[in-house]
Coordinates of N, CA, C and O in Angstrom, one line a residue:
M2 N 1.1 -1.0 0.0 CA 0.0 0.0 0.3 C 0.8 1.5 -0.1 O 1.7 1.5 0.6
M3 N 0.7 2.2 -0.9 CA 1.3 3.5 -1.0 C 0.9 4.5 -0.1 O 0.2 4.4 0.4
S4 N 1.9 5.2 0.7 CA 1.4 6.5 1.8 C 0.7 7.3 0.8 O 1.4 7.7 -0.4
T5 N 0.4 7.8 1.3 CA 0.0 9.7 1.0 C 1.0 10.5 0.8 O 1.0 11.2 -0.5
P6 N 2.3 10.6 0.8 CA 2.9 11.4 0.8 C 3.6 11.1 -0.6 O 4.2 11.9 -1.4
F7 N 3.7 9.8 -0.9 CA 4.0 9.1 -2.1 C 3.4 9.4 -3.5 O 3.6 9.6 -4.2
L8 N 2.5 9.4 -2.9 CA 1.5 10.1 -4.0 C 1.2 11.4 -4.2 O 0.7 11.7 -5.2
L9 N 1.2 11.8 -3.0 CA 1.2 13.1 -3.9 C 2.4 13.6 -4.5 O 2.4 14.7 -5.1
L10 N 3.4 13.4 -4.5 CA 4.5 13.7 -4.8 C 4.8 13.0 -6.4 O 5.3 13.9 -7.2
F11 N 4.3 11.7 -6.4 CA 3.8 11.3 -7.3 C 3.0 12.5 -8.7 O 3.2 13.0 -9.6
G12 N 2.0 13.1 -7.5 CA 1.3 13.8 -8.9 C 1.5 15.2 -8.8 O 1.5 15.5 -10.0
L13 N 2.6 15.6 -7.9 CA 3.0 16.7 -8.1 C 4.4 16.6 -9.4 O 4.3 17.4 -10.2
A14 N 5.0 15.8 -9.4 CA 5.7 15.5 -10.6 C 5.2 15.2 -12.1 O 5.6 15.7 -13.1
A15 N 4.0 14.7 -12.5 CA 3.4 14.5 -13.0 C 2.8 16.1 -13.7 O 2.4 16.1 -15.2
L16 N 2.5 17.1 -12.6 CA 1.9 18.0 -13.3 C 2.7 19.0 -14.4 O 1.9 19.5 -15.2
P17 N 4.2 19.1 -14.6 CA 4.8 19.9 -15.6 C 4.4 19.3 -16.8 O 4.2 20.0 -18.0
S18 N 4.3 18.0 -17.0 CA 3.9 16.7 -18.3 C 2.5 17.4 -18.4 O 2.1 17.5 -20.1
L19 N 1.7 18.1 -18.2 CA 0.3 18.8 -18.4 C 0.3 19.9 -19.4 O -0.7 19.7 -20.2
G20 N 1.3 20.3 -18.5 CA 1.1 22.1 -19.4 C 2.2 21.9 -20.5 O 2.4 23.0 -21.3
Q21 N 2.8 20.9 -21.0 CA 4.1 20.9 -21.9 C 2.8 20.9 -23.6 O 3.6 22.1 -24.7
E22 N 1.8 20.4 -24.1 CA 0.7 21.0 -25.2 C 0.0 22.3 -24.9 O -0.5 22.6 -24.0
A23 N 1.1 22.8 -25.8 CA 0.4 24.4 -25.7 C -1.3 24.7 -26.6 O -1.3 23.7 -27.4
A24 N -1.9 25.5 -25.7 CA -3.6 25.3 -26.4 C -3.4 25.7 -27.9 O -3.0 26.9 -27.9
P25 N -4.3 25.6 -28.6 CA -4.3 25.8 -30.1 C -4.5 26.9 -30.6 O -5.0 27.6 -29.7
S26 N -4.1 27.8 -31.0 CA -4.2 29.5 -30.9 C -5.5 29.6 -32.0 O -5.2 29.0 -32.9
L27 N -6.4 30.0 -31.2 CA -7.7 30.2 -32.4 C -7.2 31.5 -33.4 O -6.6 32.7 -32.8
A28 N -8.0 31.7 -34.6 CA -7.7 32.5 -35.3 C -8.7 33.8 -35.0 O -9.5 33.5 -34.5
T29 N -8.0 35.2 -35.2 CA -8.9 36.2 -34.6 C -9.2 36.5 -35.8 O -8.6 36.4 -36.7
Y30 N -10.7 37.9 -35.6 CA -10.9 38.5 -36.9 C -10.0 39.2 -36.6 O -9.3 39.8 -36.0
R31 N -10.1 40.5 -38.1 CA -9.1 40.9 -38.2 C -9.7 41.9 -37.8 O -10.3 42.6 -37.1
V32 N -8.5 43.1 -37.3 CA -8.4 44.1 -36.0 C -9.0 45.3 -37.1 O -8.2 45.5 -38.1
R33 N -9.7 46.0 -36.7 CA -10.0 46.8 -37.7 C -10.6 48.3 -36.7 O -10.0 48.2 -35.3
R34 N -9.5 49.2 -37.6 CA -9.1 50.7 -36.6 C -10.5 51.6 -36.5 O -10.4 52.5 -35.6
F35 N -11.5 51.0 -37.0 CA -12.8 52.0 -36.7 C -14.3 51.4 -36.7 O -14.3 50.6 -37.3
S36 N -14.8 52.2 -35.3 CA -15.8 51.6 -35.1 C -17.0 52.4 -34.9 O -16.6 53.6 -34.1
V37 N -18.3 52.2 -35.1 CA -19.5 53.2 -34.9 C -20.1 52.0 -34.2 O -20.5 51.2 -34.5
G38 N -21.2 52.9 -33.5 CA -22.2 52.3 -32.7 C -23.0 53.1 -32.1 O -23.2 54.1 -31.6
V39 N -24.1 52.0 -31.0 CA -25.3 52.1 -30.4 C -24.8 52.5 -28.8 O -24.2 51.1 -28.3
L40 N -25.1 53.0 -27.7 CA -25.2 52.4 -26.7 C -26.5 52.3 -25.9 O -26.8 53.5 -25.6
G41 N -26.7 51.8 -24.3 CA -27.9 52.4 -23.7 C -27.1 51.8 -22.6 O -26.3 50.9 -21.4
T42 N -28.0 52.5 -21.6 CA -27.7 52.2 -19.8 C -29.4 52.3 -19.2 O -29.9 52.7 -20.0
Y43 N -29.4 52.1 -17.5 CA -30.5 52.2 -17.4 C -31.5 53.4 -17.7 O -33.1 53.5 -17.5
N44 N -30.8 54.2 -17.7 CA -31.7 55.9 -17.9 C -30.9 56.8 -18.8 O -30.8 57.6 -19.0
G45 N -29.7 55.9 -20.0 CA -30.0 56.7 -21.2 C -29.4 56.0 -22.6 O -29.6 54.8 -22.2
V46 N -29.2 56.8 -23.5 CA -28.9 55.8 -24.8 C -27.5 57.0 -25.6 O -27.7 58.2 -25.1
G47 N -27.3 56.5 -26.3 CA -26.2 57.2 -27.0 C -25.4 56.9 -28.2 O -26.5 55.7 -28.7
V48 N -24.7 57.4 -28.9 CA -23.8 56.7 -30.2 C -22.4 57.1 -29.4 O -21.8 57.8 -28.3
Q49 N -21.3 55.7 -30.1 CA -20.4 55.9 -30.2 C -19.5 55.8 -30.9 O -19.9 55.3 -32.0
S50 N -18.1 56.1 -30.9 CA -16.9 55.6 -32.2 C -15.9 55.3 -31.2 O -15.7 55.6 -30.1
D51 N -14.9 54.1 -32.3 CA -14.1 54.0 -31.4 C -12.9 54.3 -33.2 O -13.0 53.9 -33.9
Y52 N -12.0 54.1 -32.1 CA -10.4 54.3 -33.4 C -9.5 53.8 -32.9 O -9.0 54.3 -31.5
R53 N -8.7 52.7 -33.1 CA -7.6 52.0 -33.2 C -6.3 52.8 -33.7 O -6.2 52.5 -34.5
F54 N -5.4 53.7 -33.2 CA -4.5 54.0 -33.9 C -3.5 52.2 -33.8 O -2.3 52.6 -34.5
T55 N -3.1 51.6 -32.7 CA -2.4 50.4 -32.4 C -3.6 49.2 -32.5 O -4.9 49.3 -32.2
P56 N -2.7 48.0 -32.8 CA -4.3 46.7 -32.5 C -4.6 46.8 -31.4 O -5.7 46.4 -30.8
R57 N -4.1 47.4 -30.2 CA -4.6 47.0 -28.9 C -5.2 48.6 -28.1 O -5.4 48.8 -27.2
W58 N -4.2 49.7 -28.6 CA -4.6 51.4 -27.5 C -5.6 51.9 -29.2 O -5.4 51.9 -30.1
G59 N -6.5 52.7 -28.5 CA -7.6 53.1 -29.0 C -8.0 54.3 -28.0 O -7.0 54.4 -27.1
V60 N -8.7 54.9 -28.9 CA -9.5 55.8 -28.4 C -11.2 56.0 -28.3 O -11.7 55.6 -29.5
K61 N -11.7 56.2 -27.4 CA -13.3 56.1 -27.7 C -14.2 57.4 -27.5 O -13.7 57.9 -26.3
L62 N -15.1 57.6 -28.3 CA -15.8 58.7 -27.9 C -17.3 58.5 -28.2 O -17.8 57.9 -28.7
A63 N -18.2 58.8 -26.9 CA -19.4 58.8 -27.1 C -20.2 60.1 -26.6 O -20.1 61.0 -25.9
G64 N -21.4 59.9 -27.2 CA -22.5 61.4 -26.9 C -23.3 60.2 -26.2 O -24.2 59.1 -26.7
V65 N -24.4 61.0 -24.7 CA -25.2 60.1 -24.3 C -26.2 61.1 -24.1 O -25.9 62.0 -23.4
Q66 N -27.7 61.0 -24.0 CA -28.6 61.7 -23.2 C -29.7 60.7 -22.2 O -29.9 59.7 -22.5
Q67 N -29.2 61.2 -21.2 CA -30.0 60.7 -20.3 C -31.7 60.8 -20.2 O -31.9 62.0 -20.7
F68 N -32.5 60.3 -19.7 CA -33.9 60.4 -19.5 C -33.9 60.4 -18.2 O -33.5 59.6 -17.3
G69 N -35.5 60.5 -17.9 CA -36.1 59.9 -16.2 C -35.8 61.0 -15.6 O -35.7 60.4 -14.0
Y70 N -36.1 62.2 -16.1 CA -36.1 63.1 -14.5 C -37.0 63.5 -13.9 O -38.4 63.3 -14.4
E71 N -37.4 64.0 -13.1 CA -38.7 64.4 -12.6 C -39.6 65.3 -13.3 O -40.4 65.1 -13.3
R72 N -39.0 66.3 -13.8 CA -39.5 68.0 -14.6 C -39.4 67.6 -15.9 O -38.5 66.9 -16.6
A73 N -40.4 67.4 -16.8 CA -40.6 67.2 -18.1 C -39.4 68.1 -18.9 O -38.9 67.6 -19.4
A74 N -39.0 69.5 -18.2 CA -38.2 70.3 -18.9 C -37.0 70.0 -18.6 O -35.8 70.8 -19.2
E75 N -36.3 69.1 -17.7 CA -35.2 68.8 -17.2 C -34.4 68.0 -18.3 O -35.2 66.8 -19.0
Y76 N -33.5 67.7 -18.7 CA -32.3 66.7 -19.0 C -31.0 66.7 -18.9 O -30.6 67.6 -18.3
G77 N -30.7 65.3 -19.3 CA -28.7 65.5 -18.9 C -28.0 65.0 -20.1 O -28.7 64.1 -21.0
R78 N -27.0 65.7 -20.3 CA -26.1 64.7 -21.6 C -24.8 64.7 -21.1 O -24.4 65.5 -20.2
A79 N -24.1 63.6 -21.5 CA -22.8 63.8 -21.3 C -21.7 63.5 -22.8 O -22.6 63.0 -23.5
G80 N -20.9 63.9 -23.3 CA -20.0 63.9 -23.3 C -18.5 62.7 -23.1 O -18.2 63.8 -21.9
I81 N -18.2 61.7 -23.2 CA -17.5 61.0 -22.7 C -16.3 61.0 -24.2 O -16.3 60.6 -25.2
G82 N -14.9 61.1 -23.7 CA -13.6 60.6 -24.2 C -12.3 59.4 -23.5 O -12.2 59.7 -22.5
L83 N -12.6 58.2 -23.8 CA -11.4 57.7 -23.3 C -10.4 57.3 -24.0 O -10.5 56.9 -25.4
L84 N -9.2 57.0 -23.5 CA -7.7 56.3 -24.1 C -8.5 54.9 -23.7 O -8.0 54.3 -22.4
T85 N -8.2 53.6 -24.8 CA -8.4 52.8 -24.1 C -7.2 51.6 -24.5 O -6.8 51.6 -25.5
Y86 N -7.5 50.6 -24.0 CA -6.8 49.1 -24.5 C -7.3 48.2 -24.2 O -8.1 47.3 -23.3
S87 N -7.3 47.6 -25.2 CA -7.6 45.9 -25.5 C -6.9 44.7 -24.7 O -5.5 44.6 -25.4
L88 N -7.5 44.2 -24.2 CA -6.6 43.0 -23.4 C -6.2 42.0 -24.2 O -6.9 41.3 -24.9
L89 N -5.1 41.3 -24.1 CA -4.6 40.1 -24.8 C -6.0 38.9 -24.3 O -5.7 38.7 -23.3
T90 N -6.4 37.9 -25.3 CA -7.2 36.7 -25.0 C -6.8 35.6 -26.4 O -6.3 36.0 -27.2
N91 N -6.9 34.7 -25.8 CA -6.7 33.9 -26.6 C -8.1 32.9 -27.7 O -8.5 32.0 -28.2
A92 N -9.4 33.7 -27.1 CA -10.2 33.5 -27.2 C -10.7 34.4 -28.8 O -10.2 35.7 -28.8
K93 N -11.2 33.8 -29.4 CA -11.5 34.3 -31.1 C -12.7 35.2 -30.6 O -13.2 36.4 -31.5
V94 N -13.6 35.2 -29.9 CA -14.7 36.1 -30.1 C -14.8 37.0 -28.9 O -15.9 38.4 -28.4
V95 N -13.7 37.2 -27.8 CA -13.8 38.0 -26.6 C -12.8 39.1 -26.5 O -11.7 38.7 -27.0
E96 N -13.1 40.2 -26.6 CA -12.0 41.3 -26.3 C -12.4 42.0 -25.1 O -13.2 43.5 -25.2
P97 N -11.5 42.0 -24.2 CA -11.9 42.1 -23.1 C -11.1 44.0 -23.2 O -10.0 44.3 -23.9
V98 N -11.6 45.4 -22.5 CA -11.1 46.4 -22.9 C -10.9 47.6 -21.2 O -12.2 47.1 -20.4
V99 N -10.2 48.3 -21.3 CA -10.2 49.1 -20.1 C -10.3 50.5 -21.0 O -9.5 50.3 -21.8
G100 N -10.6 51.3 -19.6 CA -10.4 53.0 -20.6 C -10.3 53.5 -19.5 O -10.8 53.5 -18.1
V101 N -9.8 55.1 -19.6 CA -10.2 56.0 -18.3 C -10.2 57.4 -19.1 O -9.3 57.3 -20.6
G102 N -10.5 58.5 -19.0 CA -10.2 59.5 -19.8 C -11.2 60.3 -18.9 O -11.6 60.4 -17.8
A103 N -11.9 61.3 -19.8 CA -12.9 62.6 -19.5 C -13.9 62.3 -19.7 O -14.4 62.1 -20.8
V104 N -15.1 63.3 -18.7 CA -16.2 63.4 -19.1 C -16.9 64.7 -18.8 O -16.4 64.9 -18.0
Y105 N -17.5 65.4 -20.1 CA -18.4 66.6 -19.4 C -19.6 66.2 -19.6 O -20.7 65.4 -20.7
S106 N -20.5 66.7 -18.7 CA -21.7 66.5 -18.3 C -22.6 67.9 -18.4 O -21.7 68.7 -17.7
L107 N -23.7 67.8 -18.7 CA -24.7 69.0 -18.6 C -25.6 68.7 -17.9 O -26.4 67.8 -18.4
Y108 N -26.3 68.8 -17.1 CA -27.5 69.4 -16.6 C -28.7 70.3 -17.0 O -28.1 71.5 -16.4
H109 N -29.5 70.2 -17.6 CA -30.4 71.7 -17.7 C -31.3 71.3 -16.9 O -32.4 70.3 -16.7
W110 N -32.0 72.0 -16.4 CA -32.9 72.6 -15.1 C -34.1 73.5 -15.3 O -33.5 74.2 -15.9
A111 N -35.2 72.8 -15.0 CA -36.3 73.8 -14.9 C -36.9 73.8 -13.1 O -37.5 72.4 -13.2
L112 N -37.2 75.2 -12.8 CA -37.9 74.7 -11.6 C -38.3 75.9 -10.8 O -37.5 77.6 -11.2
A113 N -39.4 76.7 -10.3 CA -39.5 77.2 -9.6 C -39.7 78.9 -10.9 O -39.4 79.6 -10.3
G114 N -40.0 78.1 -12.1 CA -40.3 79.5 -13.0 C -38.6 79.6 -13.9 O -38.9 80.4 -14.6
G115 N -37.8 79.1 -13.1 CA -36.6 79.7 -13.9 C -36.1 78.4 -14.4 O -36.5 77.0 -14.4
S116 N -35.0 79.0 -15.1 CA -34.2 77.4 -16.0 C -32.8 77.4 -16.1 O -32.5 78.9 -16.4
G117 N -31.6 76.9 -16.3 CA -30.6 77.1 -16.7 C -29.8 76.0 -16.5 O -30.5 74.8 -17.0
A118 N -28.7 75.9 -16.7 CA -27.8 74.4 -17.3 C -26.6 74.6 -16.5 O -26.3 75.5 -15.8
V119 N -26.4 73.5 -15.6 CA -24.9 73.3 -14.8 C -24.2 72.4 -15.2 O -24.9 71.5 -16.0
T120 N -22.8 72.9 -15.8 CA -22.0 72.1 -16.8 C -20.4 71.4 -15.5 O -20.3 71.9 -14.7
D121 N -19.9 70.1 -16.3 CA -18.8 69.9 -15.1 C -17.7 69.2 -16.3 O -17.9 68.6 -17.4
L122 N -16.7 69.4 -15.9 CA -15.7 68.2 -16.3 C -15.1 67.4 -15.7 O -14.3 68.5 -14.7
N123 N -15.1 65.9 -15.9 CA -14.3 65.2 -14.8 C -13.8 64.3 -15.1 O -14.1 63.8 -16.3
V124 N -13.4 63.4 -14.3 CA -12.7 61.8 -15.3 C -13.9 60.6 -14.9 O -14.6 60.7 -14.0
G125 N -13.6 59.7 -15.9 CA -14.5 58.6 -15.9 C -13.4 57.3 -16.3 O -12.2 58.0 -16.8
A126 N -13.9 56.4 -15.7 CA -13.1 55.1 -16.2 C -14.3 53.7 -16.8 O -15.3 54.4 -16.5
G127 N -13.6 53.2 -17.5 CA -14.7 51.8 -17.8 C -13.6 50.9 -18.0 O -12.6 50.5 -18.3
F128 N -14.6 49.4 -17.6 CA -13.8 48.2 -18.1 C -15.1 47.1 -18.5 O -16.4 47.4 -18.1
G129 N -15.0 46.3 -19.4 CA -15.7 45.6 -20.2 C -15.5 44.3 -20.6 O -14.3 44.2 -21.3
T130 N -16.7 43.8 -21.6 CA -16.0 42.8 -22.5 C -17.0 43.2 -23.9 O -18.0 43.0 -23.8
N131 N -16.3 43.0 -25.0 CA -17.1 42.9 -26.2 C -17.2 41.7 -26.9 O -15.7 41.0 -26.6
L132 N -18.3 41.4 -27.3 CA -18.3 40.0 -28.0 C -18.3 40.2 -29.7 O -19.0 40.8 -30.2
R133 N -17.4 39.3 -29.8 CA -17.1 39.4 -31.4 C -18.0 38.3 -32.3 O -17.2 37.6 -32.6
F134 N -19.1 39.0 -32.8 CA -19.8 37.7 -33.8 C -19.2 37.3 -35.5 O -19.3 36.7 -35.6
S135 N -18.9 38.4 -36.0 CA -18.2 38.4 -37.1 C -17.1 39.4 -37.3 O -16.9 40.0 -36.5
D136 N -17.1 39.5 -38.4 CA -15.1 40.2 -38.9 C -16.0 42.0 -39.1 O -15.1 42.4 -38.3
R137 N -17.4 42.4 -38.6 CA -17.6 43.4 -38.7 C -19.1 44.3 -38.0 O -19.2 45.2 -38.0
F138 N -19.1 42.9 -36.8 CA -20.0 43.1 -35.6 C -19.9 42.7 -34.4 O -19.2 41.9 -34.6
R139 N -20.2 43.5 -33.2 CA -19.3 43.3 -32.1 C -20.8 43.8 -31.1 O -21.4 44.9 -31.3
T140 N -20.8 43.1 -29.9 CA -21.6 43.8 -28.9 C -21.2 43.4 -27.4 O -20.0 42.7 -27.5
G141 N -21.3 44.5 -26.5 CA -20.7 44.1 -25.4 C -21.2 44.5 -23.8 O -22.2 45.6 -24.0
F142 N -20.7 44.4 -23.0 CA -21.2 44.6 -21.9 C -20.3 45.3 -20.9 O -19.0 44.7 -20.4
N143 N -20.5 46.9 -20.7 CA -19.3 47.6 -20.0 C -19.8 47.9 -18.5 O -20.9 48.2 -18.2
I144 N -18.8 48.5 -17.8 CA -19.2 48.9 -16.3 C -18.0 50.7 -16.5 O -17.1 50.6 -17.0
F145 N -19.2 51.2 -16.9 CA -18.6 52.4 -16.6 C -18.6 53.6 -15.5 O -20.0 53.3 -15.6
A146 N -18.0 54.2 -14.9 CA -17.9 55.1 -13.5 C -17.4 56.7 -13.9 O -16.6 56.3 -14.3
V147 N -17.9 57.3 -13.7 CA -17.8 58.9 -13.5 C -17.8 59.0 -11.9 O -18.4 59.4 -10.9
N148 N -17.1 60.1 -11.5 CA -16.8 60.8 -10.6 C -17.9 62.7 -11.1 O -17.6 63.4 -11.2
G149 N -19.3 61.7 -10.7 CA -20.2 63.0 -11.5 C -20.3 63.9 -9.8 O -19.7 63.9 -8.9
F150 N -21.5 64.9 -9.9 CA -21.5 65.8 -9.3 C -23.5 65.8 -8.9 O -24.1 65.0 -9.1
R151 N -23.5 66.8 -7.8 CA -25.0 66.9 -7.0 C -25.1 68.0 -7.2 O -24.4 69.0 -7.1
A152 N -26.2 68.2 -7.6 CA -26.8 69.8 -7.9 C -27.7 70.1 -7.2 O -28.6 69.0 -6.8
E153 N -28.0 71.4 -6.2 CA -29.2 71.6 -5.6 C -29.7 73.2 -5.8 O -29.1 73.9 -6.4
Y154 N -30.9 73.3 -5.7 CA -31.6 74.4 -6.3 C -31.4 75.8 -4.7 O -31.7 75.1 -3.8
Q155 N -30.7 76.8 -4.9 CA -30.2 77.7 -4.1 C -30.3 78.8 -4.6 O -29.6 79.1 -5.2
R156 N -31.3 79.7 -4.0 CA -31.1 81.1 -4.2 C -31.8 81.4 -5.8 O -30.4 82.0 -6.2
G157 N -32.5 81.1 -6.4 CA -32.5 81.1 -7.3 C -32.2 80.4 -8.7 O -32.5 80.4 -9.7
D158 N -30.8 79.4 -8.2 CA -30.0 79.1 -9.5 C -29.9 77.2 -8.7 O -30.2 77.2 -8.2
M159 N -29.2 76.8 -9.7 CA -29.0 75.1 -9.4 C -27.4 75.6 -9.4 O -26.8 75.7 -10.1
V160 N -26.9 74.6 -8.2 CA -25.6 75.0 -7.9 C -25.0 73.6 -7.7 O -25.9 72.5 -7.6
V161 N -23.2 73.5 -7.9 CA -23.0 72.1 -7.9 C -23.0 72.3 -6.3 O -22.2 72.9 -5.5
T162 N -23.2 70.7 -5.3 CA -23.0 71.1 -3.8 C -22.6 69.8 -3.4 O -22.1 70.0 -2.7
G163 N -21.6 68.7 -4.4 CA -20.8 68.0 -4.0 C -20.7 66.9 -4.8 O -21.0 66.9 -6.3
R164 N -19.7 66.0 -4.8 CA -19.5 64.9 -5.5 C -20.3 63.5 -5.3 O -19.9 63.3 -3.9
R165 N -20.2 62.4 -6.2 CA -20.2 61.2 -5.9 C -20.2 60.4 -7.3 O -20.1 60.8 -8.4
V166 N -19.8 59.1 -6.9 CA -19.3 58.3 -8.0 C -20.3 57.3 -8.6 O -21.4 56.9 -7.7
V167 N -20.7 57.7 -9.9 CA -21.9 57.2 -10.3 C -21.7 56.1 -11.7 O -20.5 56.5 -12.3
V168 N -22.2 54.8 -11.5 CA -21.3 53.5 -12.0 C -23.0 53.3 -12.9 O -24.0 53.3 -12.6
F169 N -22.7 53.4 -14.4 CA -23.5 52.8 -15.4 C -23.3 51.5 -16.0 O -22.3 50.9 -16.6
P170 N -24.1 50.4 -15.9 CA -23.8 48.9 -16.7 C -24.4 49.7 -17.9 O -25.2 50.4 -18.1
T171 N -23.3 49.2 -19.1 CA -23.6 49.9 -20.4 C -23.5 48.1 -21.5 O -22.8 47.8 -21.4
L172 N -24.7 48.7 -22.1 CA -24.5 47.8 -23.5 C -24.5 48.6 -24.4 O -24.9 49.5 -24.5
T173 N -23.5 47.6 -25.6 CA -23.7 48.0 -26.6 C -23.6 47.4 -28.1 O -23.3 46.2 -27.7
L174 N -23.4 47.8 -29.2 CA -23.3 47.5 -30.7 C -22.4 47.8 -31.5 O -23.0 49.4 -31.4
D175 N -21.7 47.2 -31.8 CA -20.8 48.3 -32.8 C -20.9 47.5 -34.2 O -20.7 46.3 -34.4
F176 N -20.6 48.5 -34.8 CA -20.7 47.8 -36.4 C -18.9 48.4 -36.9 O -18.7 49.6 -36.6
L177 N -17.6 47.7 -37.5 CA -16.8 47.8 -37.4 C -16.5 48.1 -38.9 O -16.9 47.6 -39.7
L178 N -15.8 49.2 -39.3 CA -15.8 49.9 -40.6 C -14.2 49.5 -40.9 O -13.4 49.2 -40.4

């Protein structure tokens, strides 16, 4: 009868031989430099474009219209610019990506007979995974976080009163050109 330490040593000695065969490399779709698409969150929709200046590094621009405000004349808009990096993977259809950049926000308010706009320029970051179904189409699920602002009505005007991190889960559809 073999002892437990001997079995453990035998098993550990066999481990290096398991990794000797390299996994077959999956063919990847051609890297496309430019894409356009749409995005949607729980409270907004928008358009986006992506330009890759290398196979891994690129820039993403998006414009978003927010909805669901309490008063009919209120709305929010955002312009987003991110420097992106596509992570390496062996999977043909999976494209993980991370990004960091700037966010310009505009909140149009209408209250107590007055109206106006509060604007803000701040930082944002995102990460997610795109699934590539063909050479010219991909869809993705991304998480975007921004250092947003809180606004309150004070002395007849809307003013920024604080900061908060806002997280947006986002679905995307892109057409690769």
